């Protein structure tokens, strides 16, 4: 993957009947009459028999003998769902793509969206143009597969998905879909293919095709700057740690910093993880992937904003050079940290990056993404990211943006009482606060490094990849990384810059 060209989304704007070998209806329960009219006698029969009732994710394949295309897929968009109307649209479109992929013979799929389903979604996002964009992005996400080198029965993907969307929607959807693919590719990559060094190469290869500038701070610079957190966590690997900085300058006056945890593999360090927990830790770079995808999206969309992604990239491994329990680290902002556990490494690298961003960029808003705590999975499972921060107004905006994007985030408190759990006898703070409220104490730790910058933190440990208990959406297709965070950030930046250009 490193060095390869920008990924390509699989949708095209056009008539869903033009040159396709399967035709699908994304239809809500209220739209069943529409489907009867439009689908011909067999679709009418199937619906009247009650064999398809448009429940969410329900699909039905119908063969038609005298009409082209010969396959008609009915995909349900339900009626009322806890996740709202935009998500019903995404789910229906994605279910159609999934059903077509499973046939393994379909190459071009046209999707017709029932007008009522589209209108309900538009009500949530503000316009039909937005709803179409969401449908396109969901279609592409459902067709995603991590580029496997696999000869035996690789998953089948569609060459083209055709929707009759407005031109403007196609344009924005293209940017977002590419960015989500970038984020999923980075998070899905095996740790041997995407260590800190290879991540740097990959980011630089992206910068040849996307209007962003890349600056990378290597060990000598990190030492010069006193980034004790990044240096300590990275010490146990033969691949040196680095801070990857990706800038998009879109003007407009608003400055946003996005900080993403990229532990390309988290073995736990000397506090080694047991095998079953270590197994999934190639995904511990998903936060960095989200920050990278977000800046790529902002750049491709040409949003009127300055976005800087700061991605501390390290491997957390046990070794003769590893940092050790009860070490005391000196961080970029001058605070000292006692290492209570080397497996609480994410907050150490994030702390340096947050403090550096706050001081050097002086952003109006700072947002971070990190697969930071197992406790976030205990608290919310795989159906919401944990959202914490220091600014009520920003947190409300992030919460709303996340909801619109179909990436729910749920808030946890940041009361000062939680800070007590972080007290240390040998340093200003410990990096661990014990088992209770683990997600909150991790955020309280980060808070010590953001200064007075308005800041929101997304703990995506439960949602960054498809785990045993979710998140289940047909657009996460064959599992793996979800790209969680990219679509939220785009919604947030668009709401912050609305009216500017
Ligand atoms: N990357 C993990 C958190 C994680 C766990 C993410 C499971 C996704 C699924 C993080 O670095 C970690 O190990 N956190 C520890 C912190 C503890 C030692 C205070 C945890 O959550 O157990
Ligand atoms: Mn860890
Ligand atoms: Zn980690």
Short mmCIF file of C-alpha atoms and ligand atoms in Angstrom, two decimals:
data_model
loop_
_atom_site.label_atom_id
_atom_site.label_comp_id
_atom_site.label_asym_id
_atom_site.label_seq_id
_atom_site.Cartn_x
_atom_site.Cartn_y
_atom_site.Cartn_z
CA UNK A 1 0.00 0.00 0.00
CA UNK A 2 2.62 2.67 0.81
CA UNK A 3 3.44 4.72 -2.22
CA UNK A 4 0.25 3.85 -4.02
CA UNK A 5 -2.08 6.39 -5.52
CA UNK A 6 -5.04 7.94 -3.79
CA UNK A 7 -7.87 5.42 -3.42
CA UNK A 8 -10.81 5.75 -5.79
CA UNK A 9 -14.45 5.74 -4.80
CA UNK A 10 -16.66 3.37 -6.76
CA UNK A 11 -19.72 5.48 -7.47
CA UNK A 12 -20.72 7.35 -10.59
CA UNK A 13 -23.48 9.82 -11.22
CA UNK A 14 -26.00 8.73 -13.83
CA UNK A 15 -29.19 6.87 -14.52
CA UNK A 16 -29.31 3.75 -12.33
CA UNK A 17 -30.56 1.84 -15.39
CA UNK A 18 -27.64 2.81 -17.60
CA UNK A 19 -25.19 -0.01 -18.32
CA UNK A 20 -25.78 -1.91 -15.10
CA UNK A 21 -26.30 -5.61 -14.47
CA UNK A 22 -28.30 -5.17 -11.30
CA UNK A 23 -30.83 -2.57 -10.23
CA UNK A 24 -31.71 -1.80 -6.62
CA UNK A 25 -34.36 0.14 -4.77
CA UNK A 26 -33.48 1.72 -1.44
CA UNK A 27 -36.97 2.03 -0.05
CA UNK A 28 -38.59 2.85 3.28
CA UNK A 29 -41.80 1.27 4.55
CA UNK A 30 -43.71 4.37 3.51
CA UNK A 31 -42.36 3.96 0.00
CA UNK A 32 -43.65 0.47 -0.68
CA UNK A 33 -46.35 1.78 -3.05
CA UNK A 34 -43.65 3.61 -5.01
CA UNK A 35 -41.68 0.37 -5.27
CA UNK A 36 -44.74 -1.53 -6.52
CA UNK A 37 -45.29 1.04 -9.25
CA UNK A 38 -41.70 1.28 -10.31
CA UNK A 39 -40.57 -2.33 -9.90
CA UNK A 40 -42.99 -4.05 -12.26
CA UNK A 41 -45.33 -6.99 -11.74
CA UNK A 42 -42.94 -9.27 -9.86
CA UNK A 43 -41.90 -6.63 -7.36
CA UNK A 44 -45.58 -5.82 -6.88
CA UNK A 45 -46.34 -9.47 -6.20
CA UNK A 46 -43.46 -9.88 -3.75
CA UNK A 47 -44.55 -6.82 -1.80
CA UNK A 48 -48.23 -7.75 -1.85
CA UNK A 49 -47.43 -11.24 -0.61
CA UNK A 50 -45.62 -9.59 2.27
CA UNK A 51 -42.32 -11.24 1.35
CA UNK A 52 -40.60 -7.87 1.45
CA UNK A 53 -41.71 -5.21 3.90
CA UNK A 54 -38.77 -2.77 3.81
CA UNK A 55 -37.50 -3.35 7.33
CA UNK A 56 -34.06 -1.84 7.78
CA UNK A 57 -31.35 -4.00 6.23
CA UNK A 58 -33.95 -6.40 4.81
CA UNK A 59 -33.12 -7.28 1.20
CA UNK A 60 -34.90 -9.30 -1.44
CA UNK A 61 -33.54 -10.39 -4.80
CA UNK A 62 -36.02 -10.68 -7.66
CA UNK A 63 -35.24 -11.98 -11.15
CA UNK A 64 -37.04 -10.46 -14.11
CA UNK A 65 -37.19 -12.30 -17.37
CA UNK A 66 -38.09 -9.72 -19.95
CA UNK A 67 -36.64 -6.58 -18.48
CA UNK A 68 -33.03 -5.42 -18.27
CA UNK A 69 -31.30 -5.48 -15.85
CA UNK A 70 -32.50 -8.95 -14.90
CA UNK A 71 -31.77 -8.57 -11.20
CA UNK A 72 -33.82 -6.31 -8.98
CA UNK A 73 -32.74 -5.91 -5.37
CA UNK A 74 -35.17 -4.46 -2.87
CA UNK A 75 -33.38 -2.98 0.15
CA UNK A 76 -35.26 -1.78 3.20
CA UNK A 77 -34.94 1.61 4.89
CA UNK A 78 -37.48 0.92 7.66
CA UNK A 79 -39.65 3.55 9.21
CA UNK A 80 -38.42 4.81 12.56
CA UNK A 81 -35.09 3.79 13.98
CA UNK A 82 -33.11 4.90 17.01
CA UNK A 83 -30.32 6.08 14.74
CA UNK A 84 -32.43 8.54 12.80
CA UNK A 85 -33.46 9.13 9.21
CA UNK A 86 -30.12 9.85 7.55
CA UNK A 87 -28.80 6.59 8.86
CA UNK A 88 -31.84 4.74 7.49
CA UNK A 89 -30.90 6.04 4.06
CA UNK A 90 -27.25 5.01 4.44
CA UNK A 91 -28.22 1.60 5.74
CA UNK A 92 -30.66 0.91 2.90
CA UNK A 93 -28.18 1.92 0.21
CA UNK A 94 -25.40 -0.08 1.86
CA UNK A 95 -27.64 -3.13 2.24
CA UNK A 96 -28.28 -3.01 -1.52
CA UNK A 97 -24.53 -2.89 -2.22
CA UNK A 98 -23.89 -5.72 0.19
CA UNK A 99 -26.58 -7.92 -1.42
CA UNK A 100 -25.17 -7.23 -4.89
CA UNK A 101 -21.62 -8.02 -3.77
CA UNK A 102 -22.71 -11.31 -2.28
CA UNK A 103 -23.95 -12.45 -5.69
CA UNK A 104 -20.32 -12.24 -6.91
CA UNK A 105 -21.41 -11.82 -10.54
CA UNK A 106 -22.65 -8.25 -10.42
CA UNK A 107 -20.20 -5.62 -11.67
CA UNK A 108 -22.35 -2.57 -12.07
CA UNK A 109 -25.16 -1.75 -9.71
CA UNK A 110 -27.68 1.04 -10.18
CA UNK A 111 -29.46 2.26 -7.07
CA UNK A 112 -32.76 4.10 -7.14
CA UNK A 113 -33.54 5.98 -3.94
CA UNK A 114 -37.17 6.25 -2.91
CA UNK A 115 -38.02 9.97 -2.68
CA UNK A 116 -39.54 9.80 0.80
CA UNK A 117 -36.47 8.11 2.25
CA UNK A 118 -34.30 10.80 0.74
CA UNK A 119 -36.52 13.61 2.00
CA UNK A 120 -36.55 12.27 5.56
CA UNK A 121 -32.75 12.14 5.49
CA UNK A 122 -32.57 15.65 4.04
CA UNK A 123 -34.61 16.86 7.01
CA UNK A 124 -31.82 15.75 9.31
CA UNK A 125 -28.88 17.15 7.38
CA UNK A 126 -30.40 20.33 6.00
CA UNK A 127 -30.73 19.61 2.26
CA UNK A 128 -31.38 17.01 -0.39
CA UNK A 129 -27.91 17.65 -1.72
CA UNK A 130 -26.51 16.56 1.63
CA UNK A 131 -28.72 13.46 1.70
CA UNK A 132 -27.49 12.40 -1.75
CA UNK A 133 -23.92 12.91 -0.62
CA UNK A 134 -24.54 10.69 2.37
CA UNK A 135 -26.08 7.98 0.17
CA UNK A 136 -23.05 8.03 -2.14
CA UNK A 137 -20.53 7.85 0.70
CA UNK A 138 -22.42 4.95 2.28
CA UNK A 139 -22.52 3.13 -1.05
CA UNK A 140 -18.76 3.45 -1.42
CA UNK A 141 -18.08 2.44 2.18
CA UNK A 142 -20.17 -0.68 1.62
CA UNK A 143 -18.03 -1.58 -1.38
CA UNK A 144 -14.74 -1.10 0.46
CA UNK A 145 -12.25 -3.85 0.95
CA UNK A 146 -8.74 -3.52 2.32
CA UNK A 147 -6.43 -4.14 -0.65
CA UNK A 148 -5.50 -7.71 0.04
CA UNK A 149 -2.81 -9.63 -1.72
CA UNK A 150 -4.88 -12.74 -1.81
CA UNK A 151 -5.33 -15.15 -4.65
CA UNK A 152 -7.92 -17.45 -3.19
CA UNK A 153 -11.47 -16.13 -3.17
CA UNK A 154 -10.86 -12.48 -2.39
CA UNK A 155 -14.08 -10.64 -1.47
CA UNK A 156 -16.01 -9.54 -4.53
CA UNK A 157 -16.41 -5.81 -5.06
CA UNK A 158 -18.50 -3.84 -7.53
CA UNK A 159 -16.77 -1.92 -10.29
CA UNK A 160 -19.33 0.81 -10.33
CA UNK A 161 -22.32 1.95 -8.33
CA UNK A 162 -24.59 4.34 -10.21
CA UNK A 163 -26.92 6.83 -8.54
CA UNK A 164 -28.82 9.73 -10.00
CA UNK A 165 -27.34 12.26 -7.58
CA UNK A 166 -26.81 15.98 -8.17
CA UNK A 167 -23.38 17.00 -9.42
CA UNK A 168 -22.55 18.95 -6.27
CA UNK A 169 -23.30 15.94 -4.08
CA UNK A 170 -21.13 13.72 -6.21
CA UNK A 171 -18.24 16.12 -5.86
CA UNK A 172 -18.33 16.37 -2.08
CA UNK A 173 -19.09 12.67 -1.68
CA UNK A 174 -16.00 11.86 -3.73
CA UNK A 175 -13.75 13.82 -1.35
CA UNK A 176 -15.30 12.29 1.75
CA UNK A 177 -15.29 8.75 0.36
CA UNK A 178 -11.60 8.99 -0.58
CA UNK A 179 -10.77 10.24 2.90
CA UNK A 180 -12.72 7.47 4.61
CA UNK A 181 -10.88 4.95 2.43
CA UNK A 182 -7.55 6.47 3.46
CA UNK A 183 -8.48 6.21 7.13
CA UNK A 184 -9.67 2.61 6.80
CA UNK A 185 -6.58 1.62 4.79
CA UNK A 186 -4.21 3.01 7.41
CA UNK A 187 -6.04 1.41 10.33
CA UNK A 188 -6.46 -1.93 8.54
CA UNK A 189 -2.85 -2.21 7.46
CA UNK A 190 -0.94 -4.92 9.31
CA UNK A 191 1.64 -3.53 11.74
CA UNK A 192 4.53 -4.83 9.62
CA UNK A 193 3.23 -2.86 6.63
CA UNK A 194 2.46 0.32 8.53
CA UNK A 195 5.01 1.10 11.21
CA UNK A 196 5.90 4.72 12.04
CA UNK A 197 8.42 4.90 9.21
CA UNK A 198 6.04 3.48 6.62
CA UNK A 199 3.24 5.70 7.84
CA UNK A 200 5.48 8.69 7.18
CA UNK A 201 6.16 7.42 3.64
CA UNK A 202 2.49 6.83 3.03
CA UNK A 203 1.52 10.31 4.24
CA UNK A 204 4.19 11.82 1.98
CA UNK A 205 2.86 9.86 -0.97
CA UNK A 206 -0.63 11.22 -0.28
CA UNK A 207 0.75 14.75 -0.20
CA UNK A 208 1.73 14.37 -3.85
CA UNK A 209 -1.92 14.15 -4.78
CA UNK A 210 -3.66 16.19 -2.11
CA UNK A 211 -2.95 19.88 -1.41
CA UNK A 212 -1.36 19.37 2.01
CA UNK A 213 2.12 19.99 3.39
CA UNK A 214 3.90 17.40 5.47
CA UNK A 215 6.47 18.00 8.18
CA UNK A 216 7.91 15.17 10.24
CA UNK A 217 9.72 15.57 13.53
CA UNK A 218 12.23 12.76 14.04
CA UNK A 219 14.18 11.74 17.10
CA UNK A 220 16.72 14.59 17.11
CA UNK A 221 13.92 17.18 16.87
CA UNK A 222 11.79 15.39 19.45
CA UNK A 223 14.78 15.39 21.81
CA UNK A 224 15.45 19.04 21.12
CA UNK A 225 11.81 19.87 21.86
CA UNK A 226 11.70 17.70 24.97
CA UNK A 227 8.89 15.41 23.88
CA UNK A 228 9.50 12.92 26.67
CA UNK A 229 6.23 11.07 26.14
CA UNK A 230 6.69 10.20 22.47
CA UNK A 231 10.37 9.35 22.98
CA UNK A 232 9.72 7.07 25.96
CA UNK A 233 6.91 5.08 24.35
CA UNK A 234 8.88 4.70 21.13
CA UNK A 235 12.09 3.64 22.83
CA UNK A 236 11.40 -0.10 22.73
CA UNK A 237 11.16 -0.33 18.94
CA UNK A 238 13.90 -0.49 16.32
CA UNK A 239 11.67 1.82 14.26
CA UNK A 240 12.04 5.30 15.69
CA UNK A 241 9.06 7.31 16.88
CA UNK A 242 8.04 10.47 15.07
CA UNK A 243 5.49 13.24 15.03
CA UNK A 244 3.86 13.54 11.62
CA UNK A 245 2.31 16.93 10.90
CA UNK A 246 -0.02 17.42 7.94
CA UNK A 247 -1.23 20.91 7.08
CA UNK A 248 -3.97 22.09 4.83
CA UNK A 249 -4.21 25.85 4.39
CA UNK A 250 -7.63 26.75 3.11
CA UNK A 251 -7.64 30.29 4.47
CA UNK A 252 -10.77 31.67 6.06
CA UNK A 253 -9.19 32.55 9.40
CA UNK A 254 -10.42 29.57 11.40
CA UNK A 255 -7.65 27.28 12.70
CA UNK A 256 -8.32 23.71 13.73
CA UNK A 257 -5.87 21.12 15.06
CA UNK A 258 -6.62 17.41 14.85
CA UNK A 259 -4.50 15.10 16.97
CA UNK A 260 -4.62 11.35 16.32
CA UNK A 261 -3.06 8.47 18.23
CA UNK A 262 -1.00 6.29 15.92
CA UNK A 263 0.43 3.46 17.98
CA UNK A 264 1.10 1.31 14.94
CA UNK A 265 1.26 -1.68 17.25
CA UNK A 266 0.47 -1.76 20.95
CA UNK A 267 1.99 -4.82 22.59
CA UNK A 268 1.66 -3.01 25.93
CA UNK A 269 5.41 -2.51 26.36
CA UNK A 270 7.00 -4.16 29.40
CA UNK A 271 3.51 -4.36 30.89
CA UNK A 272 2.86 -6.80 28.08
CA UNK A 273 -0.71 -7.45 26.96
CA UNK A 274 -2.06 -11.00 27.07
CA UNK A 275 -2.33 -12.52 23.56
CA UNK A 276 -6.10 -12.17 23.11
CA UNK A 277 -5.91 -8.42 23.79
CA UNK A 278 -2.71 -7.91 21.81
CA UNK A 279 -4.25 -9.57 18.77
CA UNK A 280 -6.22 -6.52 17.66
CA UNK A 281 -3.62 -3.89 18.41
CA UNK A 282 -2.67 -3.12 14.81
CA UNK A 283 -5.84 -1.00 15.03
CA UNK A 284 -4.27 1.19 17.72
CA UNK A 285 -3.37 3.62 14.91
CA UNK A 286 -7.03 4.26 14.05
CA UNK A 287 -7.02 7.68 15.75
CA UNK A 288 -4.09 8.80 13.62
CA UNK A 289 -5.90 7.38 10.61
CA UNK A 290 -8.97 9.48 11.46
CA UNK A 291 -6.91 12.67 11.83
CA UNK A 292 -5.18 11.96 8.52
CA UNK A 293 -8.43 11.15 6.71
CA UNK A 294 -10.01 14.31 8.10
CA UNK A 295 -7.30 16.65 6.86
CA UNK A 296 -7.35 14.90 3.48
CA UNK A 297 -11.12 15.40 3.29
CA UNK A 298 -10.87 19.08 4.24
CA UNK A 299 -8.21 19.60 1.57
CA UNK A 300 -10.08 17.74 -1.16
CA UNK A 301 -13.26 19.64 -0.30
CA UNK A 302 -11.34 22.92 -0.31
CA UNK A 303 -13.01 24.03 2.92
CA UNK A 304 -12.23 27.61 4.00
CA UNK A 305 -10.23 26.67 7.09
CA UNK A 306 -6.71 25.89 8.27
CA UNK A 307 -6.49 22.28 9.39
CA UNK A 308 -3.40 20.73 10.92
CA UNK A 309 -3.28 17.04 11.73
CA UNK A 310 -0.67 16.03 14.30
CA UNK A 311 -0.02 12.32 14.39
CA UNK A 312 2.40 10.94 16.97
CA UNK A 313 3.48 7.57 15.54
CA UNK A 314 5.16 4.92 17.67
CA UNK A 315 5.37 1.20 18.30
CA UNK A 316 4.86 0.17 21.93
CA UNK A 317 7.08 -2.89 22.36
CA UNK A 318 9.01 -4.60 25.16
CA UNK A 319 12.80 -4.46 24.71
CA UNK A 320 16.04 -3.73 26.52
CA UNK A 321 15.55 -0.07 25.65
CA UNK A 322 11.89 0.12 26.64
CA UNK A 323 10.60 2.64 29.12
CA UNK A 324 9.77 1.09 32.46
CA UNK A 325 7.09 1.13 35.14
CA UNK A 326 7.71 3.94 37.64
CA UNK A 327 9.98 5.83 35.23
CA UNK A 328 9.46 9.57 35.49
CA UNK A 329 9.11 11.35 32.15
CA UNK A 330 9.50 15.02 31.34
CA UNK A 331 6.90 16.10 28.88
CA UNK A 332 6.88 18.82 26.23
CA UNK A 333 4.88 21.22 28.42
CA UNK A 334 7.25 20.73 31.38
CA UNK A 335 5.02 18.47 33.47
CA UNK A 336 6.55 15.31 34.90
CA UNK A 337 4.73 12.00 34.60
CA UNK A 338 5.18 8.85 36.62
CA UNK A 339 4.65 5.76 34.50
CA UNK A 340 2.17 3.61 36.42
CA UNK A 341 1.74 1.28 33.47
CA UNK A 342 3.58 1.15 30.14
CA UNK A 343 0.36 0.02 28.46
CA UNK A 344 -1.18 3.44 29.13
CA UNK A 345 1.04 4.72 26.29
CA UNK A 346 -1.53 6.47 24.13
CA UNK A 347 -2.09 9.33 26.54
CA UNK A 348 1.70 9.88 26.78
CA UNK A 349 2.20 10.41 23.07
CA UNK A 350 -1.06 12.37 22.77
CA UNK A 351 -0.01 14.63 25.65
CA UNK A 352 3.11 15.84 23.83
CA UNK A 353 1.24 16.31 20.56
CA UNK A 354 -1.64 18.18 22.23
CA UNK A 355 0.70 20.49 24.14
CA UNK A 356 2.72 21.16 21.00
CA UNK A 357 -0.41 21.89 18.96
CA UNK A 358 -1.82 24.20 21.64
CA UNK A 359 1.43 26.16 21.87
CA UNK A 360 2.61 26.23 18.26
CA UNK A 361 -0.63 26.34 16.30
CA UNK A 362 -2.80 28.18 18.81
CA UNK A 363 -5.89 26.69 17.17
CA UNK A 364 -9.41 27.98 17.70
CA UNK A 365 -10.46 24.38 18.25
CA UNK A 366 -8.58 21.21 18.98
CA UNK A 367 -10.07 17.78 18.42
CA UNK A 368 -8.44 14.46 19.17
CA UNK A 369 -9.12 10.84 18.28
CA UNK A 370 -7.63 7.89 20.09
CA UNK A 371 -8.25 4.22 20.75
CA UNK A 372 -7.32 5.21 24.26
CA UNK A 373 -9.03 2.98 26.81
CA UNK A 374 -10.54 -0.48 27.08
CA UNK A 375 -12.85 1.22 29.59
CA UNK A 376 -14.57 3.08 26.72
CA UNK A 377 -15.60 -0.32 25.34
CA UNK A 378 -16.90 -1.35 28.76
CA UNK A 379 -18.88 1.88 29.11
CA UNK A 380 -20.45 2.18 25.66
CA UNK A 381 -19.73 -1.04 23.81
CA UNK A 382 -19.33 -0.55 20.09
CA UNK A 383 -22.22 1.80 19.43
CA UNK A 384 -20.79 5.16 20.41
CA UNK A 385 -17.47 6.89 20.85
CA UNK A 386 -16.84 8.47 24.25
CA UNK A 387 -16.78 12.27 24.05
CA UNK A 388 -15.08 14.47 26.64
CA UNK A 389 -13.49 17.90 26.68
CA UNK A 390 -13.26 21.33 28.23
CA UNK A 391 -15.63 23.49 26.22
CA UNK A 392 -19.39 23.09 26.42
CA UNK A 393 -20.10 24.84 23.13
CA UNK A 394 -17.59 22.77 21.15
CA UNK A 395 -18.75 19.53 22.77
CA UNK A 396 -22.34 20.24 21.76
CA UNK A 397 -21.23 20.90 18.19
CA UNK A 398 -19.17 17.71 18.06
CA UNK A 399 -22.05 15.73 19.50
CA UNK A 400 -24.42 17.03 16.83
CA UNK A 401 -21.92 16.58 14.03
CA UNK A 402 -21.26 13.00 15.13
CA UNK A 403 -24.96 12.24 15.18
CA UNK A 404 -25.54 13.69 11.71
CA UNK A 405 -22.58 11.71 10.40
CA UNK A 406 -23.92 8.42 11.74
CA UNK A 407 -21.01 8.15 14.18
CA UNK A 408 -22.73 8.64 17.55
CA UNK A 409 -20.65 10.05 20.40
CA UNK A 410 -21.77 9.99 24.02
CA UNK A 411 -20.53 12.37 26.67
CA UNK A 412 -18.87 11.49 29.95
CA UNK A 413 -18.26 13.94 32.83
CA UNK A 414 -14.99 15.77 33.44
CA UNK A 415 -15.55 16.77 37.08
CA UNK A 416 -12.43 17.80 39.00
CA UNK A 417 -12.96 15.00 41.55
CA UNK A 418 -11.70 12.44 39.03
CA UNK A 419 -8.30 14.07 39.00
CA UNK A 420 -7.50 12.69 42.43
CA UNK A 421 -7.06 9.23 40.90
CA UNK A 422 -4.04 10.48 38.95
CA UNK A 423 -2.01 11.70 41.93
CA UNK A 424 1.62 10.62 42.12
CA UNK A 425 4.26 10.85 44.84
CA UNK A 426 7.19 11.15 42.46
CA UNK A 427 5.86 13.34 39.65
CA UNK A 428 3.23 15.96 38.81
CA UNK A 429 0.87 13.20 37.70
CA UNK A 430 0.65 9.49 37.09
CA UNK A 431 -0.34 8.20 33.67
CA UNK A 432 -2.92 5.86 35.21
CA UNK A 433 -5.87 6.37 37.50
CA UNK A 434 -6.89 2.80 38.30
CA UNK A 435 -9.78 0.81 36.86
CA UNK A 436 -12.78 2.95 37.90
CA UNK A 437 -13.78 5.54 35.29
CA UNK A 438 -10.77 4.66 33.13
CA UNK A 439 -11.99 6.67 30.13
CA UNK A 440 -12.55 9.75 32.26
CA UNK A 441 -9.20 9.64 34.06
CA UNK A 442 -7.44 9.22 30.69
CA UNK A 443 -9.20 12.37 29.45
CA UNK A 444 -8.38 14.18 32.69
CA UNK A 445 -4.74 13.29 32.04
CA UNK A 446 -4.90 14.73 28.51
CA UNK A 447 -6.59 17.88 29.83
CA UNK A 448 -3.37 18.78 31.66
CA UNK A 449 -1.71 19.28 28.29
CA UNK A 450 -4.20 21.35 26.32
CA UNK A 451 -3.73 24.63 28.18
CA UNK A 452 -6.71 26.91 27.64
CA UNK A 453 -7.38 25.72 24.09
CA UNK A 454 -10.97 24.70 23.38
CA UNK A 455 -10.69 20.95 23.10
CA UNK A 456 -12.76 17.84 22.49
CA UNK A 457 -11.54 14.27 22.87
CA UNK A 458 -13.04 11.23 21.15
CA UNK A 459 -12.14 7.87 22.65
CA UNK A 460 -12.84 5.56 19.73
CA UNK A 461 -11.62 2.29 21.29
CA UNK A 462 -15.03 0.66 20.88
CA UNK A 463 -15.90 1.87 17.41
CA UNK A 464 -12.70 2.12 15.38
CA UNK A 465 -13.04 -1.39 14.04
CA UNK A 466 -15.79 -3.97 13.92
CA UNK A 467 -15.50 -6.05 17.06
CA UNK A 468 -17.52 -8.96 18.37
CA UNK A 469 -20.36 -6.70 19.49
CA UNK A 470 -20.39 -4.20 16.63
CA UNK A 471 -20.60 -1.59 15.31
CA UNK A 472 -22.88 -3.36 12.85
CA UNK A 473 -23.73 -1.39 9.77
CA UNK A 474 -23.90 -2.82 6.27
CA UNK A 475 -21.49 -0.10 5.12
CA UNK A 476 -18.77 -1.54 7.32
CA UNK A 477 -18.99 -4.44 4.87
CA UNK A 478 -16.53 -7.19 5.71
CA UNK A 479 -15.48 -5.79 9.07
CA UNK A 480 -12.13 -4.32 10.02
CA UNK A 481 -11.57 -0.58 10.36
CA UNK A 482 -14.60 1.73 10.26
CA UNK A 483 -12.87 5.06 9.53
CA UNK A 484 -14.76 6.44 12.52
CA UNK A 485 -14.14 10.16 13.02
CA UNK A 486 -13.60 11.36 9.46
CA UNK A 487 -17.26 11.97 8.69
CA UNK A 488 -17.84 13.56 12.09
CA UNK A 489 -14.97 15.98 11.57
CA UNK A 490 -16.23 17.02 8.16
CA UNK A 491 -19.69 17.67 9.56
CA UNK A 492 -18.10 19.69 12.38
CA UNK A 493 -15.88 21.79 10.12
CA UNK A 494 -18.75 22.46 7.75
CA UNK A 495 -20.94 23.64 10.62
CA UNK A 496 -18.12 25.87 11.91
CA UNK A 497 -17.49 27.42 8.50
CA UNK A 498 -21.05 27.64 7.22
CA UNK A 499 -21.50 30.85 5.31
CA UNK A 500 -17.77 31.44 4.80
CA UNK A 501 -15.90 30.83 1.62
N1 LIG B 1 -4.83 0.78 23.02
C1 LIG B 1 -5.23 0.48 24.35
C2 LIG B 1 -6.71 0.67 24.58
C3 LIG B 1 -7.64 -0.29 23.89
C4 LIG B 1 -7.99 -1.48 24.47
C5 LIG B 1 -8.21 0.04 22.68
C6 LIG B 1 -8.87 -2.33 23.84
C7 LIG B 1 -9.10 -0.79 22.06
C8 LIG B 1 -9.43 -1.99 22.64
C9 LIG B 1 -4.49 1.38 25.33
O1 LIG B 1 -3.20 1.74 24.97
C10 LIG B 1 -4.38 0.63 26.62
O2 LIG B 1 -3.71 -0.36 26.65
N2 LIG B 1 -5.06 1.13 27.65
C11 LIG B 1 -5.07 0.51 28.93
C12 LIG B 1 -4.86 1.58 29.96
C13 LIG B 1 -4.62 1.05 31.36
C14 LIG B 1 -3.29 0.36 31.44
C15 LIG B 1 -4.70 2.20 32.32
C16 LIG B 1 -6.43 -0.14 29.10
O3 LIG B 1 -7.44 0.43 28.66
O4 LIG B 1 -6.49 -1.24 29.67
MN1 LIG B 2 -1.77 0.30 25.58
ZN1 LIG B 3 -2.79 1.77 22.95
#
